[in-house]
RNA sequence: GGGCGAGUGGCGAAACGGCAGACGCGCCAGCCUUAGGAGCUGGUACCGGAAACGGUGUGCGGGUUCGAGUCCCGCCUCGCCCACCA
């Protein structure tokens, strides 16, 4: 470095240093990972890629800069670190912006990406830009299409007509995109309606059981719990009831129900079908037709409003038909009610009001019989016939069956198994497992997404687009005149095509894919973004997957993080990848809220832009401040209060490093060793502190505890400040402490560390080499060891005294010493100690009575 | 209603069952300065006391323990997720 450059700042001037080093690092290609390099252990560090909204806000910094610190930390440990980045660039905001500004979503998106690339660079993050992935690029989304075709071939993708959640603004939604009691759209907040549509699905349910298995994954417990609950496995039985003949229909239809309590089968006093159930029209007696149809219309329309009511009173109507209970031959009335969901189980239930709260409430409201068939141990045989005041749900080992024919008197658990066996034998049912998880509804009636690569031919039906004709490209010019509706529908040049099978005229599918498809496999693509033969190079994938550490928000618990696991398993089964789990270790950082405590959003006007802070303090200060705020998984409302403390800290590091002999005027003690301490003792103190800090800070980086990591660096710099200008400043111990401080700072505040490192090298007349390519220092355990320790002394658990003793003083000696201390004697009030507890060498507790 | 998580100074927060409040902000005082919204030093949980020191303190009530912010039981409050899943 030239003298001119070196003198560019005598003060710490971040705005001069940071662009300089960012340029140097890029020039040297310091962070372009060589994926083929096997000489070092691999470390795949992934952070959730951003949506190109246009501007990087403080939340992006909160996610990315600690992740970058982790990357630098691992790199200094000699690992081959891969930290890629990309843009999740399909989706509605682009389309909405396009409609508003009458431009193409592509132009809007690409402009935003260009802008955000520069902003990301200003953080000093070590992303490997060579591997960048942009999902709206045909070179990316063609592989969405390719994978989709493989799924289609394997039966993992299918088209089906079914009632879907429909948002008037955003079209169809996946189930997890519908939120709240009032069932509103996760994006625009509009109430969601039900519509019957032909839609594309992915068979996520095929992997339901495997998705419940988290073996080997280091994921936060809450996320695993959420996914487990979302998949919602329940074991029970499917039971076949048969409809009874009557004057309007011949009967004999199978009415299948799912129950988790086959042991209560004798207590089924009525049946309930969902209003959408296929048998409803047939089973509705002519005399009840008007009432039933009115109910169906009412529930279809008013569902959301009724569900808003906290009482949630049960509603329903009798169909006029009956079904025969397979175990006791009883005729049970068939009702319809909207508390039975069409999409779960078989869409119909056997109602056992005595042992289910919802059925109980329904029976009470409509005066239906309630028959107890399970009794707890506290209920005597004589009491069994007493009417229940509430449903008896408990399912303990002591429960026994009553009023259940031959099964009466059996423990309920045995009855459960016996009834299932009996049903199976008679062909009237079977053991069955149900999941709350549904198949993934992936079609969207939108322009700005990956076209689903199929065509519809009058002759050949649904025909996949052959792989060699991929990608099916989005038309570049689209008409947004009729805003809201999918412009692909009216784009004749897109829609009209020929059938790949017969060559005749055909129409393209105009639905596009849910953007969560893009993010379900993007980390694979990072590994071989240019590969023209496969979504991912299997050899590279075998070496680099799974991702070692993934960082991102917990709001993706049951969407992105579950879809990604599904994709990985499906891709493995279809031979595209080896690994069955995408992310070995997951960390959910918290969310930075606006200053008002609300989620940051443009519409609320509480979005925090880091640019002003970066200009004033520099990127390093902002990075460190975000890490220092609190535990990374916590987040919280944004406030820049306190950033001055970080700024002061870095200035202090600057001064102790570059001006060790300076003396501070305001302090008469400055430049003088503490009373009673000679140079040797002071050096020992400094060395001990430096190595102990190194040990702690190393653990804190590895454990992602950045807030306390920064605090410990502050303590060390405060200690150095104390010794600045004294006779030990510039000694070997001093220089070592400075060197360790700068090295420990390097991952978190990379620019200032690099600048100081280069100046230290220059001062020694050495050639600069990057601090980030330097090995992480090793703790000198002999230096970190202490010769003395301070022992707090308690009497009956109350702190009364402290003594400083040699570290290796035997317990008996320590005890004698402590018991002679005046404060301890006073606290004992003449009583004799019962025992003295030496708590792991940390503290002494004297117990008296 | 169910599940998960969290309640500690004026504020952000620390604390393998072992000295509660590290570190930082803010505030107070002193120093240094032509000046300072710069820098340095000290103080700062609450009550009493000039101080030494004493007492009280981690949402509330119990319990286990030599010892509980931490573990167990029951409540209260807040946040997030799921909400009629048979």
PDB file of N, CA, C and O in Angstrom, chain A residues 526-552:
ATOM      1  N   UNK A 526     -27.568 -23.259  -7.182  1.00  0.00           N
ATOM      2  CA  UNK A 526     -26.365 -22.478  -6.889  1.00  0.00           C
ATOM      3  C   UNK A 526     -25.089 -23.274  -7.193  1.00  0.00           C
ATOM      4  O   UNK A 526     -24.049 -22.711  -7.505  1.00  0.00           O
ATOM      5  N   UNK A 527     -25.171 -24.583  -7.046  1.00  0.00           N
ATOM      6  CA  UNK A 527     -23.984 -25.415  -7.164  1.00  0.00           C
ATOM      7  C   UNK A 527     -23.529 -25.584  -8.612  1.00  0.00           C
ATOM      8  O   UNK A 527     -22.366 -25.884  -8.871  1.00  0.00           O
ATOM      9  N   UNK A 528     -24.470 -25.410  -9.548  1.00  0.00           N
ATOM     10  CA  UNK A 528     -24.090 -25.532 -10.959  1.00  0.00           C
ATOM     11  C   UNK A 528     -25.039 -24.688 -11.809  1.00  0.00           C
ATOM     12  O   UNK A 528     -25.830 -25.227 -12.566  1.00  0.00           O
ATOM     13  N   UNK A 529     -24.985 -23.371 -11.633  1.00  0.00           N
ATOM     14  CA  UNK A 529     -25.988 -22.489 -12.249  1.00  0.00           C
ATOM     15  C   UNK A 529     -25.957 -22.511 -13.780  1.00  0.00           C
ATOM     16  O   UNK A 529     -26.950 -22.136 -14.406  1.00  0.00           O
ATOM     17  N   UNK A 530     -24.856 -22.959 -14.336  1.00  0.00           N
ATOM     18  CA  UNK A 530     -24.760 -22.948 -15.800  1.00  0.00           C
ATOM     19  C   UNK A 530     -25.078 -24.308 -16.415  1.00  0.00           C
ATOM     20  O   UNK A 530     -25.090 -24.440 -17.640  1.00  0.00           O
ATOM     21  N   UNK A 531     -25.292 -25.301 -15.592  1.00  0.00           N
ATOM     22  CA  UNK A 531     -25.479 -26.656 -16.113  1.00  0.00           C
ATOM     23  C   UNK A 531     -26.666 -26.699 -17.079  1.00  0.00           C
ATOM     24  O   UNK A 531     -27.789 -26.373 -16.711  1.00  0.00           O
ATOM     25  N   UNK A 532     -26.411 -27.121 -18.307  1.00  0.00           N
ATOM     26  CA  UNK A 532     -27.467 -27.135 -19.316  1.00  0.00           C
ATOM     27  C   UNK A 532     -28.081 -28.521 -19.476  1.00  0.00           C
ATOM     28  O   UNK A 532     -28.940 -28.737 -20.326  1.00  0.00           O
ATOM     29  N   UNK A 533     -27.631 -29.474 -18.664  1.00  0.00           N
ATOM     30  CA  UNK A 533     -28.120 -30.836 -18.846  1.00  0.00           C
ATOM     31  C   UNK A 533     -28.982 -31.329 -17.687  1.00  0.00           C
ATOM     32  O   UNK A 533     -29.678 -32.322 -17.811  1.00  0.00           O
ATOM     33  N   UNK A 534     -28.927 -30.659 -16.565  1.00  0.00           N
ATOM     34  CA  UNK A 534     -29.666 -31.123 -15.389  1.00  0.00           C
ATOM     35  C   UNK A 534     -29.868 -29.950 -14.440  1.00  0.00           C
ATOM     36  O   UNK A 534     -29.138 -28.964 -14.512  1.00  0.00           O
ATOM     37  N   UNK A 535     -30.864 -30.055 -13.551  1.00  0.00           N
ATOM     38  CA  UNK A 535     -31.064 -28.961 -12.596  1.00  0.00           C
ATOM     39  C   UNK A 535     -29.838 -28.748 -11.715  1.00  0.00           C
ATOM     40  O   UNK A 535     -29.542 -27.628 -11.347  1.00  0.00           O
ATOM     41  N   UNK A 536     -29.178 -29.847 -11.367  1.00  0.00           N
ATOM     42  CA  UNK A 536     -27.968 -29.717 -10.559  1.00  0.00           C
ATOM     43  C   UNK A 536     -26.993 -30.820 -10.956  1.00  0.00           C
ATOM     44  O   UNK A 536     -27.397 -31.939 -11.292  1.00  0.00           O
ATOM     45  N   UNK A 537     -25.726 -30.486 -10.930  1.00  0.00           N
ATOM     46  CA  UNK A 537     -24.679 -31.454 -11.218  1.00  0.00           C
ATOM     47  C   UNK A 537     -24.601 -32.438 -10.046  1.00  0.00           C
ATOM     48  O   UNK A 537     -24.287 -32.049  -8.924  1.00  0.00           O
ATOM     49  N   UNK A 538     -24.888 -33.679 -10.324  1.00  0.00           N
ATOM     50  CA  UNK A 538     -25.009 -34.644  -9.225  1.00  0.00           C
ATOM     51  C   UNK A 538     -23.700 -34.874  -8.484  1.00  0.00           C
ATOM     52  O   UNK A 538     -23.698 -35.154  -7.283  1.00  0.00           O
ATOM     53  N   UNK A 539     -22.591 -34.766  -9.187  1.00  0.00           N
ATOM     54  CA  UNK A 539     -21.309 -34.993  -8.519  1.00  0.00           C
ATOM     55  C   UNK A 539     -21.029 -33.866  -7.530  1.00  0.00           C
ATOM     56  O   UNK A 539     -20.589 -34.102  -6.394  1.00  0.00           O
ATOM     57  N   UNK A 540     -21.310 -32.648  -7.950  1.00  0.00           N
ATOM     58  CA  UNK A 540     -21.088 -31.508  -7.046  1.00  0.00           C
ATOM     59  C   UNK A 540     -22.083 -31.558  -5.890  1.00  0.00           C
ATOM     60  O   UNK A 540     -21.740 -31.314  -4.745  1.00  0.00           O
ATOM     61  N   UNK A 541     -23.310 -31.918  -6.234  1.00  0.00           N
ATOM     62  CA  UNK A 541     -24.351 -32.024  -5.195  1.00  0.00           C
ATOM     63  C   UNK A 541     -23.942 -33.068  -4.154  1.00  0.00           C
ATOM     64  O   UNK A 541     -24.110 -32.858  -2.949  1.00  0.00           O
ATOM     65  N   UNK A 542     -23.393 -34.181  -4.616  1.00  0.00           N
ATOM     66  CA  UNK A 542     -23.011 -35.248  -3.692  1.00  0.00           C
ATOM     67  C   UNK A 542     -21.966 -34.744  -2.707  1.00  0.00           C
ATOM     68  O   UNK A 542     -21.962 -35.129  -1.536  1.00  0.00           O
ATOM     69  N   UNK A 543     -21.108 -33.874  -3.187  1.00  0.00           N
ATOM     70  CA  UNK A 543     -20.056 -33.389  -2.309  1.00  0.00           C
ATOM     71  C   UNK A 543     -20.523 -32.251  -1.393  1.00  0.00           C
ATOM     72  O   UNK A 543     -20.113 -32.170  -0.244  1.00  0.00           O
ATOM     73  N   UNK A 544     -21.425 -31.396  -1.910  1.00  0.00           N
ATOM     74  CA  UNK A 544     -21.749 -30.165  -1.175  1.00  0.00           C
ATOM     75  C   UNK A 544     -23.054 -30.205  -0.379  1.00  0.00           C
ATOM     76  O   UNK A 544     -23.292 -29.327   0.443  1.00  0.00           O
ATOM     77  N   UNK A 545     -23.912 -31.167  -0.653  1.00  0.00           N
ATOM     78  CA  UNK A 545     -25.168 -31.194   0.074  1.00  0.00           C
ATOM     79  C   UNK A 545     -25.073 -32.215   1.204  1.00  0.00           C
ATOM     80  O   UNK A 545     -24.300 -33.163   1.100  1.00  0.00           O
ATOM     81  N   UNK A 546     -25.847 -32.077   2.234  1.00  0.00           N
ATOM     82  CA  UNK A 546     -26.812 -31.008   2.457  1.00  0.00           C
ATOM     83  C   UNK A 546     -26.154 -29.685   2.836  1.00  0.00           C
ATOM     84  O   UNK A 546     -24.961 -29.645   3.133  1.00  0.00           O
ATOM     85  N   UNK A 547     -26.948 -28.630   2.802  1.00  0.00           N
ATOM     86  CA  UNK A 547     -26.513 -27.330   3.303  1.00  0.00           C
ATOM     87  C   UNK A 547     -26.141 -27.488   4.779  1.00  0.00           C
ATOM     88  O   UNK A 547     -26.891 -28.084   5.543  1.00  0.00           O
ATOM     89  N   UNK A 548     -24.972 -26.984   5.150  1.00  0.00           N
ATOM     90  CA  UNK A 548     -24.527 -27.160   6.531  1.00  0.00           C
ATOM     91  C   UNK A 548     -25.274 -26.249   7.495  1.00  0.00           C
ATOM     92  O   UNK A 548     -25.590 -26.637   8.613  1.00  0.00           O
ATOM     93  N   UNK A 549     -25.485 -25.034   7.040  1.00  0.00           N
ATOM     94  CA  UNK A 549     -26.183 -24.079   7.906  1.00  0.00           C
ATOM     95  C   UNK A 549     -27.083 -23.215   7.044  1.00  0.00           C
ATOM     96  O   UNK A 549     -26.634 -22.638   6.049  1.00  0.00           O
ATOM     97  N   UNK A 550     -28.347 -23.141   7.438  1.00  0.00           N
ATOM     98  CA  UNK A 550     -29.313 -22.301   6.727  1.00  0.00           C
ATOM     99  C   UNK A 550     -29.785 -21.238   7.698  1.00  0.00           C
ATOM    100  O   UNK A 550     -30.071 -21.544   8.861  1.00  0.00           O
ATOM    101  N   UNK A 551     -29.850 -19.998   7.262  1.00  0.00           N
ATOM    102  CA  UNK A 551     -30.348 -18.928   8.120  1.00  0.00           C
ATOM    103  C   UNK A 551     -31.509 -18.228   7.428  1.00  0.00           C
ATOM    104  O   UNK A 551     -31.477 -17.997   6.225  1.00  0.00           O
ATOM    105  N   UNK A 552     -32.534 -17.920   8.189  1.00  0.00           N
ATOM    106  CA  UNK A 552     -33.692 -17.240   7.616  1.00  0.00           C
ATOM    107  C   UNK A 552     -34.823 -17.177   8.621  1.00  0.00           C
ATOM    108  O   UNK A 552     -34.704 -17.690   9.734  1.00  0.00           O
TER     109      UNK A 552
END
